Coordinates of C-alpha atoms in Angstrom, one line a residue:
X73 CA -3.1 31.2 18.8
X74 CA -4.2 30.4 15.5
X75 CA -3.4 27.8 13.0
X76 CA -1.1 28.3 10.4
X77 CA -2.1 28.4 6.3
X78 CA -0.4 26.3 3.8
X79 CA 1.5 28.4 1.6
X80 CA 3.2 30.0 5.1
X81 CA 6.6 29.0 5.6
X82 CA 6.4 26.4 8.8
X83 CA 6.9 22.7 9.3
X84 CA 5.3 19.7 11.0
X85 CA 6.0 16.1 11.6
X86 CA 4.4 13.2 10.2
X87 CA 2.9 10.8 13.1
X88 CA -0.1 7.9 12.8
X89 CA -2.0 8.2 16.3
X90 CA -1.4 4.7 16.4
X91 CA 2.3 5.3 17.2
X92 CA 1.9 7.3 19.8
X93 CA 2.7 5.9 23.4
X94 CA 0.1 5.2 26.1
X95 CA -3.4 4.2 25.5
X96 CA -4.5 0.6 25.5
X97 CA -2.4 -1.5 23.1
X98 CA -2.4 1.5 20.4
X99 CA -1.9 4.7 20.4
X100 CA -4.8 7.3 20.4
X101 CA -6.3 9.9 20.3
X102 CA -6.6 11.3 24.5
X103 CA -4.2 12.4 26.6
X104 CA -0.8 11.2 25.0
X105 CA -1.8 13.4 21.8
X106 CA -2.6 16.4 23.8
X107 CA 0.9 16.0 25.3
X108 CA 2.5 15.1 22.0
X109 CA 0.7 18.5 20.8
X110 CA 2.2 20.5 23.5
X111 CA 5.7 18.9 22.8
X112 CA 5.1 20.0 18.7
X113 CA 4.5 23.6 20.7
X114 CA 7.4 23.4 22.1
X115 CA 9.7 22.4 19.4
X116 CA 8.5 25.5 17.2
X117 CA 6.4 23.0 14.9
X118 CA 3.1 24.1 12.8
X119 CA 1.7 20.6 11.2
X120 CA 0.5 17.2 12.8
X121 CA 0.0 15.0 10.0
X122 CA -1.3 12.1 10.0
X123 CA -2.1 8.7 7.7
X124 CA -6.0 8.3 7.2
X125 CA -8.2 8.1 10.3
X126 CA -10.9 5.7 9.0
X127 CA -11.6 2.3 10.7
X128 CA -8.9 -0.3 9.5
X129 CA -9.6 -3.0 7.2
X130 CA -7.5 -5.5 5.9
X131 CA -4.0 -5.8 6.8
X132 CA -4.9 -2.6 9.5
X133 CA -4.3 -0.9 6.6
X134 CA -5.6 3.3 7.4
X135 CA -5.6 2.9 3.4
X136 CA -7.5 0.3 3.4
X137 CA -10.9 1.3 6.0
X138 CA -14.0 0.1 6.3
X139 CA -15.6 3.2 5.7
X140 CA -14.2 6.5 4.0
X141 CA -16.8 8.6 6.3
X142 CA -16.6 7.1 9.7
X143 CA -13.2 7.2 12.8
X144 CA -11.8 4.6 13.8
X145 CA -12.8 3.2 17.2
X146 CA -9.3 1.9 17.9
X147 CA -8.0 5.5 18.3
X148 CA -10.6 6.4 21.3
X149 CA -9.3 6.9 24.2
X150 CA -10.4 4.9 27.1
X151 CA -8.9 7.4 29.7
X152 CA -11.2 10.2 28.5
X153 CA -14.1 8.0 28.8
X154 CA -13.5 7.7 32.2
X155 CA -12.9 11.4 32.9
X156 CA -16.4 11.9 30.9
X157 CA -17.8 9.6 33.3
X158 CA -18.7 6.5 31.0
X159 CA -16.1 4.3 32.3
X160 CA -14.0 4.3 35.7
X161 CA -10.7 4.2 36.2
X162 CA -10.4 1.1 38.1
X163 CA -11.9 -0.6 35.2
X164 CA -9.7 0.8 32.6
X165 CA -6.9 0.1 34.2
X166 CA -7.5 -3.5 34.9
X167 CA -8.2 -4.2 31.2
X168 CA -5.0 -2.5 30.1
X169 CA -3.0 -5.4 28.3
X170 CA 0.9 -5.4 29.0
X171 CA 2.7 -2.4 27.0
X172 CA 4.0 -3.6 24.2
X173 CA 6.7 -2.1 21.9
X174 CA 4.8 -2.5 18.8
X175 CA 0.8 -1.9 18.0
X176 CA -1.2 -4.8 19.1
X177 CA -3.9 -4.4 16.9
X178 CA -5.9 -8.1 17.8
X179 CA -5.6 -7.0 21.7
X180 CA -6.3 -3.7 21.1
X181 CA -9.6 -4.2 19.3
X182 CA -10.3 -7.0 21.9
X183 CA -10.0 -4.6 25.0
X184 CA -11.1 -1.5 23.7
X185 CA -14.3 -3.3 22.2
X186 CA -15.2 -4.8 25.7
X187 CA -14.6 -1.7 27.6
X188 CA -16.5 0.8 24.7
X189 CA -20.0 -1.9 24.9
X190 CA -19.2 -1.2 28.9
X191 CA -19.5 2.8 27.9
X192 CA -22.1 2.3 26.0
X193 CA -23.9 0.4 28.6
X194 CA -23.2 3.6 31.1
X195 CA -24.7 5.8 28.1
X196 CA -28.4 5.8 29.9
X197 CA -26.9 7.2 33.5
X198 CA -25.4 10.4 31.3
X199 CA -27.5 13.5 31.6
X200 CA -30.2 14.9 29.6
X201 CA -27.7 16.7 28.1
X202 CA -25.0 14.3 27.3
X203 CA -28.1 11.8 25.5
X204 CA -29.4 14.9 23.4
X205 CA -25.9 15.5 21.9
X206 CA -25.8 11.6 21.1
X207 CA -29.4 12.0 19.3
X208 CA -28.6 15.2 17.5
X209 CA -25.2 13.7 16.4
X210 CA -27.3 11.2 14.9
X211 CA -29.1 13.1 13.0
X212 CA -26.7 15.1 11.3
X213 CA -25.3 12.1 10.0
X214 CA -28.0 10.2 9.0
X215 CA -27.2 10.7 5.2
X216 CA -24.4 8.3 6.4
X217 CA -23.9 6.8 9.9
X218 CA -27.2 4.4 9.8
X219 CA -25.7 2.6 7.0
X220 CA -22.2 2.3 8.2
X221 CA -23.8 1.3 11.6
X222 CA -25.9 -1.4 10.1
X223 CA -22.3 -2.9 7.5
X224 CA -20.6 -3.0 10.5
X225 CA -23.6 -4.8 12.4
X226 CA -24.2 -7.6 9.8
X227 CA -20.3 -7.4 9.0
X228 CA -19.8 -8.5 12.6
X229 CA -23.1 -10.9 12.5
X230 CA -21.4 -13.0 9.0
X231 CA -17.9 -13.2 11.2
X232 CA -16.8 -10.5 9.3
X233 CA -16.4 -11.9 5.7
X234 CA -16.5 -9.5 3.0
X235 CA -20.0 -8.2 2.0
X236 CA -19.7 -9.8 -1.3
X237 CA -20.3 -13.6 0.1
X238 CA -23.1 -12.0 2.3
X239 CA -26.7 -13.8 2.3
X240 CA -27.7 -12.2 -1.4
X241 CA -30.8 -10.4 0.1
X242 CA -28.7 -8.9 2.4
X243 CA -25.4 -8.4 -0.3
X244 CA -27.8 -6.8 -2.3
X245 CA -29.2 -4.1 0.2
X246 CA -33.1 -5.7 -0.6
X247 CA -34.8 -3.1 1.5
X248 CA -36.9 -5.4 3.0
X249 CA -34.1 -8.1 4.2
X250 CA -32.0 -4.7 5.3
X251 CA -35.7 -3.5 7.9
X252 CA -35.6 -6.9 8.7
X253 CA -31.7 -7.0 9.9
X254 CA -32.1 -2.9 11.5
X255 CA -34.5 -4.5 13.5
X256 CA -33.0 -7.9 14.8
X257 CA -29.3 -5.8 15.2
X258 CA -30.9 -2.4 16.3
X259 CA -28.9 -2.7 19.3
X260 CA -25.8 -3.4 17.7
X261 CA -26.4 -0.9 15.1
X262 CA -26.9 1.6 18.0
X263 CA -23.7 1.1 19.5
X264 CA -22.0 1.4 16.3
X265 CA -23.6 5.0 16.0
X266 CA -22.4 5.1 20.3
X267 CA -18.9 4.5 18.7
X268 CA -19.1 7.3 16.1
X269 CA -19.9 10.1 18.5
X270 CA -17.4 9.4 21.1
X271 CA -15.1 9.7 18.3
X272 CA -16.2 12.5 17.1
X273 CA -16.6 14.0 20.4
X274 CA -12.8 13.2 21.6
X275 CA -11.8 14.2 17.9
X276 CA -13.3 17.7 18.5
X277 CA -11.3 18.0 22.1
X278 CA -7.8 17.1 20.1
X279 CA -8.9 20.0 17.4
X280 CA -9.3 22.5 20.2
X281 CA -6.4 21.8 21.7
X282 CA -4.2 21.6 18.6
X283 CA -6.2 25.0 17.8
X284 CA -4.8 26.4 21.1
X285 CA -0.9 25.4 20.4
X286 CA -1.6 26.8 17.0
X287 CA -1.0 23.6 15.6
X288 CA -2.7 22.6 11.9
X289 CA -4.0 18.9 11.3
X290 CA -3.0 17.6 8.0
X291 CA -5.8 14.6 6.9
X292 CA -5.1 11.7 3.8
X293 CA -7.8 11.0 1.3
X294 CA -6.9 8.2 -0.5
X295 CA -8.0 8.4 -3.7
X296 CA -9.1 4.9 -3.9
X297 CA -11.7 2.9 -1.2
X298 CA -11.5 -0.4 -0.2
X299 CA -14.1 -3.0 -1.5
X300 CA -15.1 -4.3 1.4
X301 CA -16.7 -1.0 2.9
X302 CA -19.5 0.6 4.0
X303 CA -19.2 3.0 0.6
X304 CA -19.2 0.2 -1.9
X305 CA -22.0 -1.5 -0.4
X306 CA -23.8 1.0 0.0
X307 CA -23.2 2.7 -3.2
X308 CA -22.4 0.2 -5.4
X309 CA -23.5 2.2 -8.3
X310 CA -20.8 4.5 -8.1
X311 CA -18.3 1.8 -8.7
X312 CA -17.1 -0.7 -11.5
X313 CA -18.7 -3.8 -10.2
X314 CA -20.6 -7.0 -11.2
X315 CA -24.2 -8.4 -10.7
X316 CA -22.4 -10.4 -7.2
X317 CA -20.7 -7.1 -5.9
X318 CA -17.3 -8.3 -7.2
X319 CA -15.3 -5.2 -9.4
X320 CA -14.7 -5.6 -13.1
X321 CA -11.7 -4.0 -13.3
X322 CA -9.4 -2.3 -10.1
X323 CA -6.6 0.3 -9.6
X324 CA -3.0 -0.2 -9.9
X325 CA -0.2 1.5 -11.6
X326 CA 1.9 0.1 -14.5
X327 CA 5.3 -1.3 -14.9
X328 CA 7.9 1.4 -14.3
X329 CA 11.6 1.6 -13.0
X330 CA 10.9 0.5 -9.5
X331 CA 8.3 -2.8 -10.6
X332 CA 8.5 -4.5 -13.6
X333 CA 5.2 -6.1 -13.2
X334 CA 3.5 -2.8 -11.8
X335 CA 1.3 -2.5 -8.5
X336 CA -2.2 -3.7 -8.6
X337 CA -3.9 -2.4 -5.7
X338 CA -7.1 -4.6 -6.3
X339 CA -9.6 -1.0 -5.4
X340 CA -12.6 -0.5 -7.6
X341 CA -12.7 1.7 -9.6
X342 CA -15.7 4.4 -10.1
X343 CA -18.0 5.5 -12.6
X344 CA -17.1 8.9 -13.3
X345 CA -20.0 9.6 -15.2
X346 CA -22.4 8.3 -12.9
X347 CA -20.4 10.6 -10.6
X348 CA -20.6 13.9 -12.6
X349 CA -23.7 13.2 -13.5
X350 CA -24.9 13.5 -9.3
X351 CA -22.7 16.4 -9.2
X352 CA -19.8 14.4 -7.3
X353 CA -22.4 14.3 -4.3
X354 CA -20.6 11.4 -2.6
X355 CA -17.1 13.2 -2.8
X356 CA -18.1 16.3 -2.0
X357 CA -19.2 14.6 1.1
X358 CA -16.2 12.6 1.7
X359 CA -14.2 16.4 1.5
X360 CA -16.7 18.2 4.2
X361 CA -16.4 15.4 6.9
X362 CA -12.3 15.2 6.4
X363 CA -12.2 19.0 6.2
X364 CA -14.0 18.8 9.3
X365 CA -11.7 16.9 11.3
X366 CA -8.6 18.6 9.5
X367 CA -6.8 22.1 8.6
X368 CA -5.6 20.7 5.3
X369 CA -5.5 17.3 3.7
X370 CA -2.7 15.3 1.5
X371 CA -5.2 14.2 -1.7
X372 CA -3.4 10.9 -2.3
X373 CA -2.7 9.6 -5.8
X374 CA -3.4 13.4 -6.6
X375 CA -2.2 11.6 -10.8
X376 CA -5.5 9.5 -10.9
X377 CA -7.7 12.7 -11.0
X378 CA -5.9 13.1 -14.2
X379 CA -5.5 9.6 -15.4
X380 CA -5.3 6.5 -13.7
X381 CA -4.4 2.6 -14.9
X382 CA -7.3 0.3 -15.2
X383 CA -6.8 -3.3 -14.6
X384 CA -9.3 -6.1 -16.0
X385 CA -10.0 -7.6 -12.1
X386 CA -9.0 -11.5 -13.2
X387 CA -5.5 -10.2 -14.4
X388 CA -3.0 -11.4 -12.2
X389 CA -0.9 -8.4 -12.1
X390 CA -0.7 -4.7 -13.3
X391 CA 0.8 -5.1 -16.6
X392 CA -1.9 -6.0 -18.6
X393 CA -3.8 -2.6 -18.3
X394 CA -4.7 0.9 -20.0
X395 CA -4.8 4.5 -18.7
X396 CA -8.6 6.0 -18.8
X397 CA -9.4 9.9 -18.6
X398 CA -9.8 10.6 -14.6
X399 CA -12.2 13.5 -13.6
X400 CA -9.9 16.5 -13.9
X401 CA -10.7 19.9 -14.0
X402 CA -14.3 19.7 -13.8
X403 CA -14.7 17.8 -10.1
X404 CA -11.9 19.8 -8.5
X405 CA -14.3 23.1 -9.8
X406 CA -17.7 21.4 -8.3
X407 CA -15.7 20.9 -5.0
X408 CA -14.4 24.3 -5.0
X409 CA -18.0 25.7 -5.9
X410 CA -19.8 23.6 -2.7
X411 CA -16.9 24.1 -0.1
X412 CA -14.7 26.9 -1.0
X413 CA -11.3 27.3 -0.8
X414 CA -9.5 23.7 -1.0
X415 CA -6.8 23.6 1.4
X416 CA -5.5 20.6 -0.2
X417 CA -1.8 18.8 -0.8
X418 CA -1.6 17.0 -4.0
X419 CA 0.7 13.9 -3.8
X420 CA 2.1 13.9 -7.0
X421 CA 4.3 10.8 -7.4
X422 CA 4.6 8.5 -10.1
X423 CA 3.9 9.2 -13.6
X424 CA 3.8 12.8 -13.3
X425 CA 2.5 14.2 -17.3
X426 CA 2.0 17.8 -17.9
X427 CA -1.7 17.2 -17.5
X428 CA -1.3 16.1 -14.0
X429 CA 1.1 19.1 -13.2
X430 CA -1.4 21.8 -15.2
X431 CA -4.4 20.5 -13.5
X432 CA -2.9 20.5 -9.6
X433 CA -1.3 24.7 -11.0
X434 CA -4.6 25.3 -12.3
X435 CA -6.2 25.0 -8.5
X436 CA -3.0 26.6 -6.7
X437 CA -2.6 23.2 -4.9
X438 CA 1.1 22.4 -3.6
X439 CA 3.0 19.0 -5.2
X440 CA 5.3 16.7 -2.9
X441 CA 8.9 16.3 -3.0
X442 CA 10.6 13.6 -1.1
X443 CA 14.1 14.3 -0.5
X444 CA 15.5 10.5 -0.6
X445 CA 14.6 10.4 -4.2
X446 CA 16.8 12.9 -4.7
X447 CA 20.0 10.9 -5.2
X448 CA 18.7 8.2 -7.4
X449 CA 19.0 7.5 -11.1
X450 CA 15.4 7.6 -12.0
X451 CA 14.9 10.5 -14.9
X452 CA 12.5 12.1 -12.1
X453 CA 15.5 12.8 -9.5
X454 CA 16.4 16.1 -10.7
X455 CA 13.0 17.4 -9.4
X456 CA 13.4 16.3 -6.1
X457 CA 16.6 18.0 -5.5
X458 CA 15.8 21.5 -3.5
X459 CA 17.2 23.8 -5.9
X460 CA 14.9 23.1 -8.0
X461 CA 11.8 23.1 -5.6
X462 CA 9.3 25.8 -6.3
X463 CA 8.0 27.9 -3.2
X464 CA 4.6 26.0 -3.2
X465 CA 5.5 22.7 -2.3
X466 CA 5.6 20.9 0.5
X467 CA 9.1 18.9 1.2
X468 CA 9.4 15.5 3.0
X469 CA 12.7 13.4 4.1
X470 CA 10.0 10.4 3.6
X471 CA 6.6 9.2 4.0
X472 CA 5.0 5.9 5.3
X473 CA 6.0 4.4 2.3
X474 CA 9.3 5.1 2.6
X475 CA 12.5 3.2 4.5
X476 CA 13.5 5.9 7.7
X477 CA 16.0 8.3 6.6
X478 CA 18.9 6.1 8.6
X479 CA 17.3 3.1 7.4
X480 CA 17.5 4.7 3.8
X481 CA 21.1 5.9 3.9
X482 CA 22.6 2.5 5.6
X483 CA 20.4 0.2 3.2
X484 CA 23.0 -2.5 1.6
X485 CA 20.2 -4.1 -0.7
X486 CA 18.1 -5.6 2.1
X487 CA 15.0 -3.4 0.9
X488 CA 14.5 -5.2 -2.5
X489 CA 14.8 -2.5 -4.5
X490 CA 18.5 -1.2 -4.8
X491 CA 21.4 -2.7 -5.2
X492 CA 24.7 -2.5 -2.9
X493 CA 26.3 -0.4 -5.8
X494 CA 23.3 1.4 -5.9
X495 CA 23.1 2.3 -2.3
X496 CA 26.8 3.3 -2.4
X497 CA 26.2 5.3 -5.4
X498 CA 22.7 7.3 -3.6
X499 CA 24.8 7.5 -0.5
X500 CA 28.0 9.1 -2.3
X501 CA 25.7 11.7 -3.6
X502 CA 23.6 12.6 -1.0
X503 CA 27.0 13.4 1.0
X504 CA 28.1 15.9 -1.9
X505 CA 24.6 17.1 -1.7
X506 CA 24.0 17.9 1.9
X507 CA 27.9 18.6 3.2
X508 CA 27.4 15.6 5.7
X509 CA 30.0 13.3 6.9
X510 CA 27.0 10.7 7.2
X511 CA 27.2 10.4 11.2
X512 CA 24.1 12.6 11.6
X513 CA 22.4 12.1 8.6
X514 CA 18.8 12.3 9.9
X515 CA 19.5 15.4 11.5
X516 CA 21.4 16.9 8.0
X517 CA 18.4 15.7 5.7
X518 CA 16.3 17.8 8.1
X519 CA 18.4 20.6 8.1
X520 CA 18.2 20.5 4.1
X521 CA 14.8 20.4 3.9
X522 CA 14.2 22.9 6.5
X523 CA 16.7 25.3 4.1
X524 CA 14.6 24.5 0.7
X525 CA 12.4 27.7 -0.5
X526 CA 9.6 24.8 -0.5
X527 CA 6.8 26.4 1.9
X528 CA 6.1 23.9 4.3
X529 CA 8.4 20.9 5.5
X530 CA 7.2 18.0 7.1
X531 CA 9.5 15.2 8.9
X532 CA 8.4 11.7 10.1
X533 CA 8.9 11.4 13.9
X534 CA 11.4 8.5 12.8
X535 CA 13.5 10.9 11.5
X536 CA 13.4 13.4 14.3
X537 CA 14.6 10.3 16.5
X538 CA 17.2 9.2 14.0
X539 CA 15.8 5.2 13.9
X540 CA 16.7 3.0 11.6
X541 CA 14.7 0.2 9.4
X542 CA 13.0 -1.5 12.6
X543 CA 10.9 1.8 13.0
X544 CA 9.7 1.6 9.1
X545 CA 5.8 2.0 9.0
X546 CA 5.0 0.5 6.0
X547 CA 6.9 -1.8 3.3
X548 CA 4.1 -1.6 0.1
X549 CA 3.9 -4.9 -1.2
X550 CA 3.9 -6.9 2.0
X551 CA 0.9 -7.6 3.7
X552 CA 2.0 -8.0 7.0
X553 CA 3.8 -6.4 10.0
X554 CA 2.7 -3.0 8.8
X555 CA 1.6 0.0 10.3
X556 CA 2.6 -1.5 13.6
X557 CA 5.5 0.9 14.9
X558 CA 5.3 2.7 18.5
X559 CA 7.3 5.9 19.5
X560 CA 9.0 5.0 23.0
X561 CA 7.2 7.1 26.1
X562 CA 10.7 8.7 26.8
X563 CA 11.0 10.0 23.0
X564 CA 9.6 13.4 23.2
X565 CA 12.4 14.9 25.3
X566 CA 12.6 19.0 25.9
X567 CA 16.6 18.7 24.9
X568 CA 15.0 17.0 21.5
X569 CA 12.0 19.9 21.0
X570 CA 14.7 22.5 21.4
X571 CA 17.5 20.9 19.0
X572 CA 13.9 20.7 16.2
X573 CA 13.0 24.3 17.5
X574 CA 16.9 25.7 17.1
X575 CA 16.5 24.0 13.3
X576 CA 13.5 25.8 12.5
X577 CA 14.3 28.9 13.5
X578 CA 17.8 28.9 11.7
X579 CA 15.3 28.9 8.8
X580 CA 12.7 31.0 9.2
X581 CA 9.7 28.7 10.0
X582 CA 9.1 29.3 13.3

């Protein structure tokens, strides 16, 4: 069965490994995604998407990795190592921690650390075979893996502070302090790169099985990397920074209707023209390894290619900024030229300008429309109401960001941003809207997106299940408690994948 095209009429749902049952502390990537594949089968659905599958940095942030290139070890699956014959089962199961409701991600990393150095231990009893795929995986990546290997290895030897207050030899990537660390961590650095494959390895056994239900991956590309990565050390002169490492200036958006002090995100920002100039080698990269692992890919902050809000790094907050010219036209054409076709969502929220809406028609890419801003006051709600959606688009109740749909429509204030009048108001309309009596409004927000002319329609599993607030994945602007929800083992019912299934076909995107 083959996977289907964006453009196609189909939907999906959006789902973080992480959340997924099983596994050891946090969801992953083995044999409770398979079966979660087979249930998206079932229930008539064409999309997995997911939030960015990069090891997680501060906060577990997926937006905020370690590495822009590499998987994050926390979504192998310990249960396939032991089918491959690296670990056993007895000693899988006796490090399993006690399920927990909620991602663990302390325990996790603890227990899936101890049992991978155990795999990697077993790595020299594999066959011929098994050892020559681990060499020529190496290999292939050496234009990236060796120096991600060796970050994470001196990362782990400085107890994990930021590479910035790093020995300066070492902070500075002298070559001959860097020979000297690859050889007193070469065994460390090795089971970094042990790491790698196994993700890669289980990552390609998901793809052909997703392939086989004839179910697309959706990726994230954030825009923006973390500072404390592999990427910025390692290529610090493709970034804004100082003589220490530190950035000049970082990300953010300005003031607007929902912050009256703006969002400063604290990412470096690039050199574009140091960019260009190497013919956007290192995100023409970043594209090919993501493409890899995925059908299509949400390009996140899709405005910044266009313009984005530069932020002197000691100011405080966002408002004291300016917008600079982003890349545009020309790195979307140099991309096109290396890879091809760019089967690419362009997340298009914010300050949306003409420029930002010619440049993502210019590349036939498809814009976002999330159907809780629909109801609002902001002067931008009228576009997110589906009469007005154009056919390529791609139509959300709400993303990570977002409260759940029921969390959304029984908010009384309690999320910061609206008002009890203002809820009442949102709520009033979204009745007229949809023809709902409100008892069932996951289910009726589903059913309107499902009936928009926008192409492709994705829903986040909270919504299929109809939870409320406590299931929320992320609240931007906190740093903790994120990216912590778990979908309960009993979730994925047949009575539920045939109500979904009944839905879609009513609509033509089965």
């Amino acid at each position: 069965m083959g996977v289907v095209k964006l453009g196609v009429r189909s939907s999906g749902i959006l789902l973080h490994p992480t959340s997924l049952p099983g596994g050891l502390g946090c969801g992953d990537i083995g044999p409770s995604a398979r079966a979660f594949v087979d249930w998206l089968q079932r229930a008539g659905q064409r999309w997995w998407q997911m939030l960015p599958v990069g090891p997680v940095g501060y906060g577990n942030s997926p937006y905020s990795a370690l590495s822009a290139l590499a998987g994050n070890p926390l979504l192998i699956s310990m249960e396939d190592l032991a089918e491959d014959g690296f670990l056993t089962s007895s000693e899988v199961q006796s490090a399993a921690p006690p399920v927990t409701t909620r991602v663990g991600y302390p325990v996790a990393n603890r227990v899936k650390s101890e049992l991978l150095h155990r795999a990697y231990g077993a790595l020299s009893q594999q066959s011929a075979s098994t050892r020559k795929d681990f060499e020529t995986f190496r290999v292939a990546n050496a234009h990236w893996l060796p120096d991600y290997a060796l970050y994470r290895a001196v990362k782990a030897s400085q107890r994990e502070v930021q590479w910035t207050l790093w020995p300066a030899e070492l902070r500075d990537r002298d070559p001959a302090a860097l020979a000297r660390a690859r050889t007193a961590m070469a065994e460390d650095i090795l089971f970094r790169e042990f790491e790698q494959w196994i993700f890669a390895r289980q990552w390609e056994r998901l793809r052909r099985h997703c392939t086989s239900r004839g179910v697309g991956l959706v990726g994230d590309i954030p825009i923006f990397v973390a500072h404390d990565s592999a990427d910025v050390w390692q290529h610090r002169d493709l970034f804004r920074l100082g003589p220490d490492g530190s950035p000049t200036v970082v990300a953010g958006v300005p003031p607007d209707y929902f912050s009256a002090t703006g969002q400063r995100w604290g990412n470096p920002l690039y050199r574009w023209k140091h960019l260009r100039a190497q013919g956007y080698a290192w995100w023409i990269e970043r594209f090919r390894i993501t493409l890899h692992r995925f059908d299509a890919v949400r390009l996140d902050h899709f405005i910044g290619f266009t313009r984005y809000w530069e932020i002197p790094a000691d100011e405080p907050t966002a408002v004291r900024g300016r917008w600079m010219k982003g890349p545009g036209a020309p790195f979307f054409r140099a991309v096109r030229d290396e890879l091809g076709t760019l089967p690419l969502i362009a997340e298009d929220l914010g300050a949306v300008t003409p420029a930002v809406k010619a440049l993502r028609d210019r590349f036939h890419l498809p814009g976002i429309k999330i159907l809780q801003f629909a109801f609002g006051t902001d002067p931008s709600a009228p576009d997110f109401k589906p009469h007005n959606y154009p056919r390529r688009a791609v139509v959300y109740t709400g993303t990570h960001d977002n409260d759940t749909t029921v969390g959304w429509f029984h908010d009384v204030g309690g999320s910061g941003t609206r008002s009890p009048e203002q809820t009442e108001k949102e709520r009033q309309a979204c009745l007229r809207y949809i023809g709902s009596d409100g008892r069932r409004i996951h289910w009726d927000m589903i059913r309107t997106a499902m009936a928009s002319v926008a192409a492709t329609a994705i829903f986040p599993m909270q919504d299929v299940l109809g939870l409320g607030t406590e299931a929320r994945m992320n609240l931007p602007g906190v740093a903790e408690g994120n990216w912590e929800w778990r979908m309960d083992a009993n979730s994925t019912t047949d009575a539920l994948a045939e109500a979904l299934r009944l839905t879609t076909a009513t609509y033509d995107r089965i």
